[in-house]
Short mmCIF file of C-alpha atoms in Angstrom, two decimals:
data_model
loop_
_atom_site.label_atom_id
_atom_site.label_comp_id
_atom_site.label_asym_id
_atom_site.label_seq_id
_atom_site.Cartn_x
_atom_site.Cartn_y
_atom_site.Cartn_z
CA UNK A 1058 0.00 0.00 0.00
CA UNK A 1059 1.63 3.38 -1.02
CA UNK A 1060 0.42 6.88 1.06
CA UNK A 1061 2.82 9.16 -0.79
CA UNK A 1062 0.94 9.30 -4.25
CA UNK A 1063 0.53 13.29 -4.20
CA UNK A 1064 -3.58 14.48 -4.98
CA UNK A 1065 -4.90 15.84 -7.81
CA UNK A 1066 -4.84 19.72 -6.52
CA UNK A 1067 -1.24 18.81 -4.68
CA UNK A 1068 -2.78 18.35 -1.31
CA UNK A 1069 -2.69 15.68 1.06
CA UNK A 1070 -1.25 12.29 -0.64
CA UNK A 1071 -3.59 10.07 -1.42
CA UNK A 1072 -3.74 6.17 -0.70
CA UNK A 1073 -3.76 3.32 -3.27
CA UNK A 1074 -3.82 -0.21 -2.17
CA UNK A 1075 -1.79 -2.71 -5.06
CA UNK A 1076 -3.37 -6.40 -5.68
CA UNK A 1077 -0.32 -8.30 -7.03
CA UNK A 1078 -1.04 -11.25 -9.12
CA UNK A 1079 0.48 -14.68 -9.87
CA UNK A 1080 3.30 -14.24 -7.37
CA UNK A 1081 0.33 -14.00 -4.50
CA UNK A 1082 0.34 -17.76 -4.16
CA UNK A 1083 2.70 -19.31 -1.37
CA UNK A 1084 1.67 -22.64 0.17
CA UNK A 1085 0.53 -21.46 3.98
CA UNK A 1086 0.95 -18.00 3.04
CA UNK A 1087 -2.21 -17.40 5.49
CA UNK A 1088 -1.56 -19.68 8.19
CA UNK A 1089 -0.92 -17.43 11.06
CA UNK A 1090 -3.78 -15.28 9.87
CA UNK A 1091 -6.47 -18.02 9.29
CA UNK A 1092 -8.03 -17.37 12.42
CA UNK A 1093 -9.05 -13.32 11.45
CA UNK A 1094 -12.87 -13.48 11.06
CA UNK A 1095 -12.27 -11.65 7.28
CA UNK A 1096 -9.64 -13.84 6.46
CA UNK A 1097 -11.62 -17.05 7.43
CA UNK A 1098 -14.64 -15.84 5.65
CA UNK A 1099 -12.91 -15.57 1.76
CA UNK A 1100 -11.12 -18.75 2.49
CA UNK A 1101 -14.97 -20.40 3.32
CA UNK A 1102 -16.49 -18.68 0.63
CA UNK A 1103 -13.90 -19.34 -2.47
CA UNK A 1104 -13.48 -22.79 -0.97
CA UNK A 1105 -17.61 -23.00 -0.97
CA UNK A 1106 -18.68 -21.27 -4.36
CA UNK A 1107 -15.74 -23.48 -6.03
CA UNK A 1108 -17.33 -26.71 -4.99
CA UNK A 1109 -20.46 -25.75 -5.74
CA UNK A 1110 -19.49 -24.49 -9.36
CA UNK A 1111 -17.33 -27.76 -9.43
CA UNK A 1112 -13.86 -27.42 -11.19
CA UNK A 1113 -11.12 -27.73 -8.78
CA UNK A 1114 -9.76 -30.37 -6.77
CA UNK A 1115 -7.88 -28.44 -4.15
CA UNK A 1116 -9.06 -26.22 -1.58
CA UNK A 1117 -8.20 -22.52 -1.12
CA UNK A 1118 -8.38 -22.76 2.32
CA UNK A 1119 -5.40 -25.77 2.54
CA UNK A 1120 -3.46 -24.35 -0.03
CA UNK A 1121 -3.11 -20.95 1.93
CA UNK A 1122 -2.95 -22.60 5.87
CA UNK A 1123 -0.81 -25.67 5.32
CA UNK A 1124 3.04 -24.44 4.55
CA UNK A 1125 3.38 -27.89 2.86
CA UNK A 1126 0.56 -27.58 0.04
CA UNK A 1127 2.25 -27.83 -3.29
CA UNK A 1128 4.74 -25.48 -4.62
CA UNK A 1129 3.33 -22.17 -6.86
CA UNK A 1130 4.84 -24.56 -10.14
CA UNK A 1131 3.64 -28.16 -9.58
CA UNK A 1132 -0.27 -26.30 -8.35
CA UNK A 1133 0.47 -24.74 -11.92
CA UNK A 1134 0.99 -27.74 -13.68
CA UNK A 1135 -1.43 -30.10 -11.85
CA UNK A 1136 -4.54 -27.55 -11.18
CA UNK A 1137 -4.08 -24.40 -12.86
CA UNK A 1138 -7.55 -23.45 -11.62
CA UNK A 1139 -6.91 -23.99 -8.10
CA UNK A 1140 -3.83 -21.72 -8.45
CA UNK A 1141 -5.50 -18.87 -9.55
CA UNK A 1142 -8.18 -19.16 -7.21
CA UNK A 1143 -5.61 -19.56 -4.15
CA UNK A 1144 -4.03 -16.59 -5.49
CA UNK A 1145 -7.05 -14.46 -5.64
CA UNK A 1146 -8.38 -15.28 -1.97
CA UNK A 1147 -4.80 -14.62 -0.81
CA UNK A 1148 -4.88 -10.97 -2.22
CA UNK A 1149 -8.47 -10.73 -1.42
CA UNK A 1150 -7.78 -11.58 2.47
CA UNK A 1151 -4.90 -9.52 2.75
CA UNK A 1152 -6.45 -6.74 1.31
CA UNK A 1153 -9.34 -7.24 3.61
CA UNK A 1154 -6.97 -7.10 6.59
CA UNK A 1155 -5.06 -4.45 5.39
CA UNK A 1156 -7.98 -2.25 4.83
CA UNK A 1157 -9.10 -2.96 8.56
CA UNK A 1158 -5.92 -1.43 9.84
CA UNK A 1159 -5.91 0.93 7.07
CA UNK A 1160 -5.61 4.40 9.35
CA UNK A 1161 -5.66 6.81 5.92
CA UNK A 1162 -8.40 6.13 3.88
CA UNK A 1163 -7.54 4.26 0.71
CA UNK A 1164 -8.47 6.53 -2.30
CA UNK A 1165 -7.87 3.77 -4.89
CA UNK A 1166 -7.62 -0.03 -5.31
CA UNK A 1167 -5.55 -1.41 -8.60
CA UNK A 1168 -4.46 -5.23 -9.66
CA UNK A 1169 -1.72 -6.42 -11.66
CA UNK A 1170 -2.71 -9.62 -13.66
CA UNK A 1171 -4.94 -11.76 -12.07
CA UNK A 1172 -4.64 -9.13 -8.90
CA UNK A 1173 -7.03 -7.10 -10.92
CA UNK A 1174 -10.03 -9.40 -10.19
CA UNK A 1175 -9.18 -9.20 -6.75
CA UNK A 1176 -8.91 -5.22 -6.50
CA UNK A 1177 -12.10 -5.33 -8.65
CA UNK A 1178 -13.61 -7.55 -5.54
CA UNK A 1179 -12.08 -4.98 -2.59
CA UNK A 1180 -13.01 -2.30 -4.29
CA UNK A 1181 -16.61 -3.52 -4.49
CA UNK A 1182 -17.01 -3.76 -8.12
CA UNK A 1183 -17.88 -7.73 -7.68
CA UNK A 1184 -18.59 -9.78 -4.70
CA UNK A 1185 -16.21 -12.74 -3.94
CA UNK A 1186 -18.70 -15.32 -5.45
CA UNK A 1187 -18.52 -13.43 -8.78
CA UNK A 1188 -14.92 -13.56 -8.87
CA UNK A 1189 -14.81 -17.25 -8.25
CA UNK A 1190 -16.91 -17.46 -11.07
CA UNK A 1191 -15.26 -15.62 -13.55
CA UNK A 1192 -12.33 -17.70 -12.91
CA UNK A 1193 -14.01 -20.78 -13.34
CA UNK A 1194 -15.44 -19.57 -16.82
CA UNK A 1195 -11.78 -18.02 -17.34
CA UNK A 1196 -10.42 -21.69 -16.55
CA UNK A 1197 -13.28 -23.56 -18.95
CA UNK A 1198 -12.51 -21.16 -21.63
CA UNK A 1199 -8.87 -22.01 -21.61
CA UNK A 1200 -9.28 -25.44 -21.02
CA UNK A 1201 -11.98 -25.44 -23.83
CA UNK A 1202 -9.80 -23.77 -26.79
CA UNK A 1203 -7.25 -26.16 -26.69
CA UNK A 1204 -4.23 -24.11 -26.64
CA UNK A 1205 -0.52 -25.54 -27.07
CA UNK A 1206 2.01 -25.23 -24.85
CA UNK A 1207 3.00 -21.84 -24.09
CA UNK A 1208 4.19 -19.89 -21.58
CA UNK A 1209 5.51 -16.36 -20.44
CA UNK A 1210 9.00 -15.28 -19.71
CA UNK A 1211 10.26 -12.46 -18.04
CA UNK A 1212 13.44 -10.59 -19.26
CA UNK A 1213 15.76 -8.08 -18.57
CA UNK A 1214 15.76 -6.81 -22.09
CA UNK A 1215 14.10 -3.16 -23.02
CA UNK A 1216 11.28 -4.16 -25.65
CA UNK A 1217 13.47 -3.44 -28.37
CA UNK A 1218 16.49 -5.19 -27.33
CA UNK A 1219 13.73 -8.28 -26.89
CA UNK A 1220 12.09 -6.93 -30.41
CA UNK A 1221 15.90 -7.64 -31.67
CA UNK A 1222 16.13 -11.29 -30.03
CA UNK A 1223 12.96 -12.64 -31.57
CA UNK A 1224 13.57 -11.23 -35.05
CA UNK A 1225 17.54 -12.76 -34.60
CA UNK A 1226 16.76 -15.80 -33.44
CA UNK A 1227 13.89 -16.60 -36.14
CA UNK A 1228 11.09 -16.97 -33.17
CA UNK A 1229 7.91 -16.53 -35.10
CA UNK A 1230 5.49 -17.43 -32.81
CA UNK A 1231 6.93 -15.58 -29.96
CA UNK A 1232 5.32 -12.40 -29.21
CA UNK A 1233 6.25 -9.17 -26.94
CA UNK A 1234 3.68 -9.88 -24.42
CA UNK A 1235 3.91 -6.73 -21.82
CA UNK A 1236 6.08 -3.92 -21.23
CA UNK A 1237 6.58 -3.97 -17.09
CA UNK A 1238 9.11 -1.43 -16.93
CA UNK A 1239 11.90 -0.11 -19.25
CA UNK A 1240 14.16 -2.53 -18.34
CA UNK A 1241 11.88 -5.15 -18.33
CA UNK A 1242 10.22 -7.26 -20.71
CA UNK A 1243 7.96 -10.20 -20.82
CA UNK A 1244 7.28 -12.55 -23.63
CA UNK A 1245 5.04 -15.46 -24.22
CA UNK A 1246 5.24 -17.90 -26.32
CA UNK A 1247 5.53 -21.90 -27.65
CA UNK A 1248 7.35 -23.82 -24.96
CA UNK A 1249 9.82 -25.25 -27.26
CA UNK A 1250 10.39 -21.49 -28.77
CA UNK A 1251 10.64 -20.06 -24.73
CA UNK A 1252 13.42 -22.61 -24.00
CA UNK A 1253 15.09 -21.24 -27.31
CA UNK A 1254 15.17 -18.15 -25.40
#
């Protein structure tokens, strides 16, 4: 959470609360905080609406108490929904608790990859049974269309530097995939072109 983002007019800084994505997930990651009323109430609920709806295998709420739930890759690989979803009731409890100690008000909520259904959810936008929906019709949809095997990478290259590689190395199906920062690129991608790179 950052307090030193200046106002509009120059005045008092204003508040924004960041909902990280992927990187969210750590097995146990809310352990010593599963006993906060807010905190035990997302892990019930995602754990709840996701049986209900179906699709996973592994609960939320194990995956975030027990320290020895499978690592952030192997959940990847073996239930890519259940990932997600862990990662979205992490940042959504956190969040929760965060905005409970919160002394400034917080003027804005904003998510970075799949942290941007969870600030949608703290800031009210949809409930925490929407969001577990949308990622079980995100999850269908993927599973649905078949894609190869692909992945992302993250580099160190500026985009044209990683513009440069791809064109070099004779990737064609590798694509620029985001911009994080000038000295930092991402690109996605065929597995067997990613390991190339």
């Amino acid at each position: 959470m950052r307090n030193d983002v200046p106002a509009p007019t120059g005045g008092t800084p204003r508040t924004v609360l960041m909902c990280p994505g992927q990187g969210a997930y750590l097995p146990g990651a809310l352990r010593h905080l599963s006993g906060v009323p807010s905190v035990s109430r997302v892990l019930r609920t995602v754990d709840a609406r996701s049986t209900a709806l179906g699709s996973t295998r592994t609960p939320v709420g194990r995956l975030l108490t027990d320290s020895a739930a499978p690592d952030p890759d192997l959940l990847v690989r073996t239930d890519p929904l259940a990932f997600d979803l862990a990662t979205y009731a992490a940042v959504v409890a956190c969040a929760t608790v965060l905005l409970d100690l919160a002394a400034p008000p917080v003027h804005a909520v904003l998510g970075h990859s799949v942290g941007d259904l969870a600030a949608l959810t703290v800031a009210g936008v949809v409930t925490l049974e929407q969001g577990v929906r949308l990622l079980h019709v995100r999850d269908r949809l993927l599973r649905d269309a078949a894609l190869p095997a692909a992945g992302l990478l993250a580099t160190d290259l500026t985009a044209e530097q990683a513009a440069d590689l791809l064109r070099a190395e004779g990737l064609p199906q590798m694509r620029i995939a985001a911009r994080n920062a000038p000295g930092q690129t991402v690109l996605a991608g065929p597995d067997d072109q990613l390991a190339a790179v």
